[in-house]
């Protein structure tokens, strides 16, 4: 059987979209469980919002059970934080059988060193968001938030989502996308020629030529209307979208 590695991002799982969680569970059963799969990588914004590991909803518990089944069956599950779930910690990761990775991780993808990340740090034209990102990824802000009562964290999350919707509505799509200079700097920083990320919800494969070297950047799709994933084998890689039934 052909060895495979899967990458997903931007599912934005929530109680309001049971169709997405149903599609995700079907994806696991159809492509991961009982298959010859080397790993499943989840590259952020897995949940629509995450207010702390001490608040595991029925949905989050169900998701954890399905992922734990994948892990128990022998397929490692790795997680990189996104801008919606960056305060997820080891407690939930252990419950779901996931390994948390740093926000930028280099993996050996069948002989090709590859940097994987959520991707929001490369949207450098959105200066308003980058200021928040710098603060929220620091050591003190998450610690402060997690020390707050659960009701207060929920309130902050609701307000943040509304503010984000209003802010993005006024911004051109170009500002919300990655910037080539930031992309090339990321390639250079990690000394790789292959990159996989999510965040922008604009699935595609982009190539760059730098000093006669070809660099490849693969963008994962969201799960608002379809199941979207990247499958990589030792011979090839393919972006796949499966419309919800």
PDB file of C-alpha atoms in Angstrom:
ATOM      1  CA  UNK A   1       0.000   0.000   0.000  1.00  0.00           C
ATOM      2  CA  UNK A   2       1.093   3.566  -0.721  1.00  0.00           C
ATOM      3  CA  UNK A   3       2.224   5.544   2.296  1.00  0.00           C
ATOM      4  CA  UNK A   4       0.304   8.779   2.870  1.00  0.00           C
ATOM      5  CA  UNK A   5       0.395  11.892   5.033  1.00  0.00           C
ATOM      6  CA  UNK A   6      -2.628  14.168   5.403  1.00  0.00           C
ATOM      7  CA  UNK A   7      -2.855  17.884   6.158  1.00  0.00           C
ATOM      8  CA  UNK A   8      -5.984  19.836   7.124  1.00  0.00           C
ATOM      9  CA  UNK A   9      -6.722  23.313   8.511  1.00  0.00           C
ATOM     10  CA  UNK A  10      -9.483  25.833   9.067  1.00  0.00           C
ATOM     11  CA  UNK A  11     -12.353  23.523   9.935  1.00  0.00           C
ATOM     12  CA  UNK A  12     -13.688  26.102  12.425  1.00  0.00           C
ATOM     13  CA  UNK A  13     -15.620  23.397  14.258  1.00  0.00           C
ATOM     14  CA  UNK A  14     -18.573  24.700  16.254  1.00  0.00           C
ATOM     15  CA  UNK A  15     -21.922  23.568  17.598  1.00  0.00           C
ATOM     16  CA  UNK A  16     -23.587  25.788  14.979  1.00  0.00           C
ATOM     17  CA  UNK A  17     -22.160  23.728  12.104  1.00  0.00           C
ATOM     18  CA  UNK A  18     -22.826  20.025  12.778  1.00  0.00           C
ATOM     19  CA  UNK A  19     -22.378  19.398   9.052  1.00  0.00           C
ATOM     20  CA  UNK A  20     -18.674  20.257   9.337  1.00  0.00           C
ATOM     21  CA  UNK A  21     -18.031  17.933  12.274  1.00  0.00           C
ATOM     22  CA  UNK A  22     -19.986  15.170  10.515  1.00  0.00           C
ATOM     23  CA  UNK A  23     -17.860  15.651   7.392  1.00  0.00           C
ATOM     24  CA  UNK A  24     -14.693  15.572   9.501  1.00  0.00           C
ATOM     25  CA  UNK A  25     -15.659  12.319  11.198  1.00  0.00           C
ATOM     26  CA  UNK A  26     -16.449  10.829   7.786  1.00  0.00           C
ATOM     27  CA  UNK A  27     -13.049  12.006   6.532  1.00  0.00           C
ATOM     28  CA  UNK A  28     -11.313  10.229   9.405  1.00  0.00           C
ATOM     29  CA  UNK A  29     -13.256   7.015   8.849  1.00  0.00           C
ATOM     30  CA  UNK A  30     -12.776   7.052   5.078  1.00  0.00           C
ATOM     31  CA  UNK A  31      -9.156   8.185   4.778  1.00  0.00           C
ATOM     32  CA  UNK A  32      -7.303   7.728   8.057  1.00  0.00           C
ATOM     33  CA  UNK A  33      -8.665   4.852  10.140  1.00  0.00           C
ATOM     34  CA  UNK A  34      -7.591   1.400   8.998  1.00  0.00           C
ATOM     35  CA  UNK A  35      -5.433   2.941   6.261  1.00  0.00           C
ATOM     36  CA  UNK A  36      -1.660   3.026   5.730  1.00  0.00           C
ATOM     37  CA  UNK A  37      -1.243   6.623   6.937  1.00  0.00           C
ATOM     38  CA  UNK A  38       2.009   7.973   8.359  1.00  0.00           C
ATOM     39  CA  UNK A  39       0.548  11.069  10.037  1.00  0.00           C
ATOM     40  CA  UNK A  40      -2.309  13.557  10.216  1.00  0.00           C
ATOM     41  CA  UNK A  41      -1.339  17.220  10.632  1.00  0.00           C
ATOM     42  CA  UNK A  42      -3.914  19.798  11.763  1.00  0.00           C
ATOM     43  CA  UNK A  43      -2.628  23.284  10.957  1.00  0.00           C
ATOM     44  CA  UNK A  44      -4.754  25.529  13.131  1.00  0.00           C
ATOM     45  CA  UNK A  45      -8.221  27.058  13.379  1.00  0.00           C
ATOM     46  CA  UNK A  46      -9.482  23.571  14.050  1.00  0.00           C
ATOM     47  CA  UNK A  47     -12.161  25.025  16.310  1.00  0.00           C
ATOM     48  CA  UNK A  48     -14.054  28.257  15.722  1.00  0.00           C
ATOM     49  CA  UNK A  49     -13.060  29.374  19.191  1.00  0.00           C
ATOM     50  CA  UNK A  50     -11.149  27.900  22.114  1.00  0.00           C
ATOM     51  CA  UNK A  51     -11.440  29.499  25.548  1.00  0.00           C
ATOM     52  CA  UNK A  52      -9.405  26.969  27.517  1.00  0.00           C
ATOM     53  CA  UNK A  53      -8.874  23.277  28.144  1.00  0.00           C
ATOM     54  CA  UNK A  54     -11.095  23.520  31.216  1.00  0.00           C
ATOM     55  CA  UNK A  55     -14.116  24.016  28.960  1.00  0.00           C
ATOM     56  CA  UNK A  56     -14.583  20.868  26.880  1.00  0.00           C
ATOM     57  CA  UNK A  57     -17.958  20.973  25.182  1.00  0.00           C
ATOM     58  CA  UNK A  58     -19.859  17.928  23.977  1.00  0.00           C
ATOM     59  CA  UNK A  59     -18.524  18.658  20.477  1.00  0.00           C
ATOM     60  CA  UNK A  60     -14.929  19.003  21.673  1.00  0.00           C
ATOM     61  CA  UNK A  61     -15.268  15.757  23.622  1.00  0.00           C
ATOM     62  CA  UNK A  62     -16.655  13.958  20.556  1.00  0.00           C
ATOM     63  CA  UNK A  63     -13.826  15.328  18.392  1.00  0.00           C
ATOM     64  CA  UNK A  64     -11.280  14.173  20.970  1.00  0.00           C
ATOM     65  CA  UNK A  65     -12.724  10.645  20.964  1.00  0.00           C
ATOM     66  CA  UNK A  66     -12.492  10.416  17.174  1.00  0.00           C
ATOM     67  CA  UNK A  67      -8.914  11.717  17.102  1.00  0.00           C
ATOM     68  CA  UNK A  68      -7.901   9.452  19.966  1.00  0.00           C
ATOM     69  CA  UNK A  69      -9.209   6.503  17.956  1.00  0.00           C
ATOM     70  CA  UNK A  70      -6.935   7.570  15.081  1.00  0.00           C
ATOM     71  CA  UNK A  71      -3.962   7.826  17.420  1.00  0.00           C
ATOM     72  CA  UNK A  72      -4.743   4.493  19.074  1.00  0.00           C
ATOM     73  CA  UNK A  73      -4.956   2.862  15.638  1.00  0.00           C
ATOM     74  CA  UNK A  74      -1.341   3.874  15.008  1.00  0.00           C
ATOM     75  CA  UNK A  75      -1.541   7.162  13.088  1.00  0.00           C
ATOM     76  CA  UNK A  76       0.198  10.060  14.891  1.00  0.00           C
ATOM     77  CA  UNK A  77      -1.845  13.277  15.038  1.00  0.00           C
ATOM     78  CA  UNK A  78       0.003  16.606  15.183  1.00  0.00           C
ATOM     79  CA  UNK A  79      -1.449  20.033  15.897  1.00  0.00           C
ATOM     80  CA  UNK A  80      -0.252  23.576  15.174  1.00  0.00           C
ATOM     81  CA  UNK A  81      -2.177  26.429  16.768  1.00  0.00           C
ATOM     82  CA  UNK A  82      -4.182  28.857  14.663  1.00  0.00           C
ATOM     83  CA  UNK A  83      -5.490  32.302  15.504  1.00  0.00           C
ATOM     84  CA  UNK A  84      -8.772  30.831  16.820  1.00  0.00           C
ATOM     85  CA  UNK A  85      -7.379  28.066  19.050  1.00  0.00           C
ATOM     86  CA  UNK A  86      -3.956  29.340  20.131  1.00  0.00           C
ATOM     87  CA  UNK A  87      -4.614  28.792  23.847  1.00  0.00           C
ATOM     88  CA  UNK A  88      -5.223  25.070  23.460  1.00  0.00           C
ATOM     89  CA  UNK A  89      -2.852  23.275  25.807  1.00  0.00           C
ATOM     90  CA  UNK A  90      -1.591  19.795  26.655  1.00  0.00           C
ATOM     91  CA  UNK A  91      -4.680  18.814  28.645  1.00  0.00           C
ATOM     92  CA  UNK A  92      -6.924  18.688  25.590  1.00  0.00           C
ATOM     93  CA  UNK A  93      -4.124  17.514  23.305  1.00  0.00           C
ATOM     94  CA  UNK A  94      -3.604  14.484  25.544  1.00  0.00           C
ATOM     95  CA  UNK A  95      -7.344  13.836  25.623  1.00  0.00           C
ATOM     96  CA  UNK A  96      -7.369  13.806  21.817  1.00  0.00           C
ATOM     97  CA  UNK A  97      -4.122  11.897  21.397  1.00  0.00           C
ATOM     98  CA  UNK A  98      -2.472  14.840  19.637  1.00  0.00           C
ATOM     99  CA  UNK A  99       1.080  16.151  19.801  1.00  0.00           C
ATOM    100  CA  UNK A 100       1.374  19.945  19.921  1.00  0.00           C
ATOM    101  CA  UNK A 101       4.015  21.436  17.641  1.00  0.00           C
ATOM    102  CA  UNK A 102       5.621  24.875  17.621  1.00  0.00           C
ATOM    103  CA  UNK A 103       3.937  27.543  15.481  1.00  0.00           C
ATOM    104  CA  UNK A 104       6.450  26.811  12.724  1.00  0.00           C
ATOM    105  CA  UNK A 105       7.727  23.257  12.434  1.00  0.00           C
ATOM    106  CA  UNK A 106      10.036  21.646   9.877  1.00  0.00           C
ATOM    107  CA  UNK A 107       9.235  18.041   9.050  1.00  0.00           C
ATOM    108  CA  UNK A 108      10.844  15.491   6.760  1.00  0.00           C
ATOM    109  CA  UNK A 109       8.083  14.873   4.207  1.00  0.00           C
ATOM    110  CA  UNK A 110       9.305  11.787   2.364  1.00  0.00           C
ATOM    111  CA  UNK A 111      12.779  13.230   1.929  1.00  0.00           C
ATOM    112  CA  UNK A 112      11.688  16.849   1.403  1.00  0.00           C
ATOM    113  CA  UNK A 113      12.272  19.205   4.343  1.00  0.00           C
ATOM    114  CA  UNK A 114       8.978  21.095   4.702  1.00  0.00           C
ATOM    115  CA  UNK A 115       7.953  23.959   6.945  1.00  0.00           C
ATOM    116  CA  UNK A 116       4.364  23.702   8.193  1.00  0.00           C
ATOM    117  CA  UNK A 117       2.466  26.504   9.935  1.00  0.00           C
ATOM    118  CA  UNK A 118      -0.948  28.088  10.249  1.00  0.00           C
ATOM    119  CA  UNK A 119       0.204  31.029   8.152  1.00  0.00           C
ATOM    120  CA  UNK A 120      -1.267  34.094   9.842  1.00  0.00           C
ATOM    121  CA  UNK A 121       2.182  35.490  10.694  1.00  0.00           C
ATOM    122  CA  UNK A 122       2.795  35.996   6.957  1.00  0.00           C
ATOM    123  CA  UNK A 123      -0.208  38.339   6.554  1.00  0.00           C
ATOM    124  CA  UNK A 124       1.990  41.301   7.417  1.00  0.00           C
ATOM    125  CA  UNK A 125      -0.116  43.938   5.642  1.00  0.00           C
ATOM    126  CA  UNK A 126      -2.821  43.486   8.285  1.00  0.00           C
ATOM    127  CA  UNK A 127      -0.953  45.568  10.856  1.00  0.00           C
ATOM    128  CA  UNK A 128      -3.919  45.733  13.232  1.00  0.00           C
ATOM    129  CA  UNK A 129      -4.067  41.946  13.481  1.00  0.00           C
ATOM    130  CA  UNK A 130      -0.275  41.569  13.723  1.00  0.00           C
ATOM    131  CA  UNK A 131      -0.225  43.821  16.794  1.00  0.00           C
ATOM    132  CA  UNK A 132      -2.809  41.593  18.446  1.00  0.00           C
ATOM    133  CA  UNK A 133      -0.958  38.467  17.353  1.00  0.00           C
ATOM    134  CA  UNK A 134       2.288  39.650  18.904  1.00  0.00           C
ATOM    135  CA  UNK A 135       0.524  40.325  22.201  1.00  0.00           C
ATOM    136  CA  UNK A 136      -1.591  37.178  22.253  1.00  0.00           C
ATOM    137  CA  UNK A 137       1.317  34.853  21.486  1.00  0.00           C
ATOM    138  CA  UNK A 138       3.482  36.334  24.232  1.00  0.00           C
ATOM    139  CA  UNK A 139       3.988  34.617  27.574  1.00  0.00           C
ATOM    140  CA  UNK A 140       1.826  36.902  29.710  1.00  0.00           C
ATOM    141  CA  UNK A 141      -1.404  37.382  27.720  1.00  0.00           C
ATOM    142  CA  UNK A 142      -2.462  33.701  27.442  1.00  0.00           C
ATOM    143  CA  UNK A 143      -1.502  33.156  31.076  1.00  0.00           C
ATOM    144  CA  UNK A 144      -3.629  36.115  32.111  1.00  0.00           C
ATOM    145  CA  UNK A 145      -6.600  34.996  30.019  1.00  0.00           C
ATOM    146  CA  UNK A 146      -6.521  31.437  31.331  1.00  0.00           C
ATOM    147  CA  UNK A 147      -6.509  32.791  34.885  1.00  0.00           C
ATOM    148  CA  UNK A 148      -9.806  34.584  34.228  1.00  0.00           C
ATOM    149  CA  UNK A 149     -13.183  32.995  35.065  1.00  0.00           C
ATOM    150  CA  UNK A 150     -14.670  30.897  32.295  1.00  0.00           C
ATOM    151  CA  UNK A 151     -17.685  33.200  31.836  1.00  0.00           C
ATOM    152  CA  UNK A 152     -15.331  36.131  31.282  1.00  0.00           C
ATOM    153  CA  UNK A 153     -13.259  34.246  28.699  1.00  0.00           C
ATOM    154  CA  UNK A 154     -16.440  33.341  26.806  1.00  0.00           C
ATOM    155  CA  UNK A 155     -17.449  37.004  26.781  1.00  0.00           C
ATOM    156  CA  UNK A 156     -14.039  38.063  25.486  1.00  0.00           C
ATOM    157  CA  UNK A 157     -14.203  35.399  22.769  1.00  0.00           C
ATOM    158  CA  UNK A 158     -17.655  36.559  21.621  1.00  0.00           C
ATOM    159  CA  UNK A 159     -16.540  40.187  21.502  1.00  0.00           C
ATOM    160  CA  UNK A 160     -13.349  39.271  19.662  1.00  0.00           C
ATOM    161  CA  UNK A 161     -15.262  37.337  16.986  1.00  0.00           C
ATOM    162  CA  UNK A 162     -17.638  40.248  16.390  1.00  0.00           C
ATOM    163  CA  UNK A 163     -14.775  42.722  16.230  1.00  0.00           C
ATOM    164  CA  UNK A 164     -12.912  40.473  13.795  1.00  0.00           C
ATOM    165  CA  UNK A 165     -15.929  40.184  11.497  1.00  0.00           C
ATOM    166  CA  UNK A 166     -16.366  43.964  11.403  1.00  0.00           C
ATOM    167  CA  UNK A 167     -12.668  44.555  10.873  1.00  0.00           C
ATOM    168  CA  UNK A 168     -12.337  42.049   8.026  1.00  0.00           C
ATOM    169  CA  UNK A 169     -15.443  43.391   6.277  1.00  0.00           C
ATOM    170  CA  UNK A 170     -13.686  46.706   5.715  1.00  0.00           C
ATOM    171  CA  UNK A 171     -10.379  45.277   4.520  1.00  0.00           C
ATOM    172  CA  UNK A 172      -9.451  44.429   0.908  1.00  0.00           C
ATOM    173  CA  UNK A 173      -8.789  40.720   0.368  1.00  0.00           C
ATOM    174  CA  UNK A 174      -5.147  41.498  -0.450  1.00  0.00           C
ATOM    175  CA  UNK A 175      -4.550  42.766   3.090  1.00  0.00           C
ATOM    176  CA  UNK A 176      -5.893  39.511   4.521  1.00  0.00           C
ATOM    177  CA  UNK A 177      -3.623  37.370   2.328  1.00  0.00           C
ATOM    178  CA  UNK A 178       0.023  36.469   2.860  1.00  0.00           C
ATOM    179  CA  UNK A 179       2.750  38.788   1.596  1.00  0.00           C
ATOM    180  CA  UNK A 180       5.394  37.453  -0.781  1.00  0.00           C
ATOM    181  CA  UNK A 181       8.262  39.051   1.143  1.00  0.00           C
ATOM    182  CA  UNK A 182       7.098  37.325   4.339  1.00  0.00           C
ATOM    183  CA  UNK A 183       6.717  34.026   2.485  1.00  0.00           C
ATOM    184  CA  UNK A 184      10.232  34.196   1.040  1.00  0.00           C
ATOM    185  CA  UNK A 185      11.640  35.178   4.432  1.00  0.00           C
ATOM    186  CA  UNK A 186       9.952  32.100   5.922  1.00  0.00           C
ATOM    187  CA  UNK A 187      11.541  29.841   3.302  1.00  0.00           C
ATOM    188  CA  UNK A 188      14.923  31.421   3.995  1.00  0.00           C
ATOM    189  CA  UNK A 189      14.589  31.276   7.788  1.00  0.00           C
ATOM    190  CA  UNK A 190      13.976  27.535   7.760  1.00  0.00           C
ATOM    191  CA  UNK A 191      16.210  26.770   4.756  1.00  0.00           C
ATOM    192  CA  UNK A 192      13.546  24.724   2.965  1.00  0.00           C
ATOM    193  CA  UNK A 193      11.963  24.713  -0.485  1.00  0.00           C
ATOM    194  CA  UNK A 194       8.532  23.386   0.531  1.00  0.00           C
ATOM    195  CA  UNK A 195       5.826  25.005   2.697  1.00  0.00           C
ATOM    196  CA  UNK A 196       2.287  24.026   3.731  1.00  0.00           C
ATOM    197  CA  UNK A 197      -0.104  26.335   5.564  1.00  0.00           C
ATOM    198  CA  UNK A 198      -3.735  27.383   6.003  1.00  0.00           C
ATOM    199  CA  UNK A 199      -5.402  30.521   7.372  1.00  0.00           C
ATOM    200  CA  UNK A 200      -6.220  32.380   4.130  1.00  0.00           C
ATOM    201  CA  UNK A 201      -8.934  29.941   2.973  1.00  0.00           C
ATOM    202  CA  UNK A 202      -7.558  30.222  -0.581  1.00  0.00           C
ATOM    203  CA  UNK A 203      -6.446  26.690  -1.528  1.00  0.00           C
ATOM    204  CA  UNK A 204      -3.786  26.667  -4.209  1.00  0.00           C
ATOM    205  CA  UNK A 205      -0.213  25.697  -5.009  1.00  0.00           C
ATOM    206  CA  UNK A 206       2.186  28.599  -5.567  1.00  0.00           C
ATOM    207  CA  UNK A 207       5.735  28.416  -6.898  1.00  0.00           C
ATOM    208  CA  UNK A 208       8.600  30.892  -6.691  1.00  0.00           C
ATOM    209  CA  UNK A 209      12.019  30.884  -8.288  1.00  0.00           C
ATOM    210  CA  UNK A 210      14.869  32.196  -6.146  1.00  0.00           C
ATOM    211  CA  UNK A 211      18.503  31.808  -7.179  1.00  0.00           C
ATOM    212  CA  UNK A 212      17.454  29.172  -9.725  1.00  0.00           C
ATOM    213  CA  UNK A 213      15.732  27.150  -6.995  1.00  0.00           C
ATOM    214  CA  UNK A 214      12.005  26.367  -7.128  1.00  0.00           C
ATOM    215  CA  UNK A 215      10.083  26.983  -3.916  1.00  0.00           C
ATOM    216  CA  UNK A 216       6.610  25.500  -3.461  1.00  0.00           C
ATOM    217  CA  UNK A 217       3.899  26.827  -1.151  1.00  0.00           C
ATOM    218  CA  UNK A 218       0.687  24.828  -0.728  1.00  0.00           C
ATOM    219  CA  UNK A 219      -2.330  26.538   0.840  1.00  0.00           C
ATOM    220  CA  UNK A 220      -5.000  24.393   2.463  1.00  0.00           C
ATOM    221  CA  UNK A 221      -8.702  25.136   2.056  1.00  0.00           C
ATOM    222  CA  UNK A 222     -11.357  25.735   4.694  1.00  0.00           C
ATOM    223  CA  UNK A 223     -14.276  23.430   5.510  1.00  0.00           C
ATOM    224  CA  UNK A 224     -17.197  25.834   5.167  1.00  0.00           C
ATOM    225  CA  UNK A 225     -18.752  24.100   2.154  1.00  0.00           C
ATOM    226  CA  UNK A 226     -16.531  21.086   1.562  1.00  0.00           C
ATOM    227  CA  UNK A 227     -13.996  18.795   3.152  1.00  0.00           C
ATOM    228  CA  UNK A 228     -10.618  20.116   2.044  1.00  0.00           C
ATOM    229  CA  UNK A 229      -7.322  18.336   2.577  1.00  0.00           C
ATOM    230  CA  UNK A 230      -3.860  17.737   1.173  1.00  0.00           C
ATOM    231  CA  UNK A 231      -2.625  14.189   0.761  1.00  0.00           C
ATOM    232  CA  UNK A 232       1.086  13.620   0.187  1.00  0.00           C
ATOM    233  CA  UNK A 233       2.747  10.377  -0.845  1.00  0.00           C
ATOM    234  CA  UNK A 234       6.422   9.663  -1.567  1.00  0.00           C
ATOM    235  CA  UNK A 235       5.625  10.277  -5.242  1.00  0.00           C
ATOM    236  CA  UNK A 236       3.123  13.131  -5.310  1.00  0.00           C
ATOM    237  CA  UNK A 237       0.842  15.556  -3.492  1.00  0.00           C
ATOM    238  CA  UNK A 238      -2.759  16.469  -4.229  1.00  0.00           C
ATOM    239  CA  UNK A 239      -5.225  19.041  -2.877  1.00  0.00           C
ATOM    240  CA  UNK A 240      -8.667  17.471  -2.601  1.00  0.00           C
ATOM    241  CA  UNK A 241     -12.075  19.038  -1.962  1.00  0.00           C
ATOM    242  CA  UNK A 242     -15.097  16.880  -1.181  1.00  0.00           C
ATOM    243  CA  UNK A 243     -18.472  18.735  -1.159  1.00  0.00           C
ATOM    244  CA  UNK A 244     -20.682  18.068   1.841  1.00  0.00           C
ATOM    245  CA  UNK A 245     -23.459  15.579   1.124  1.00  0.00           C
TER     246      UNK A 245
END
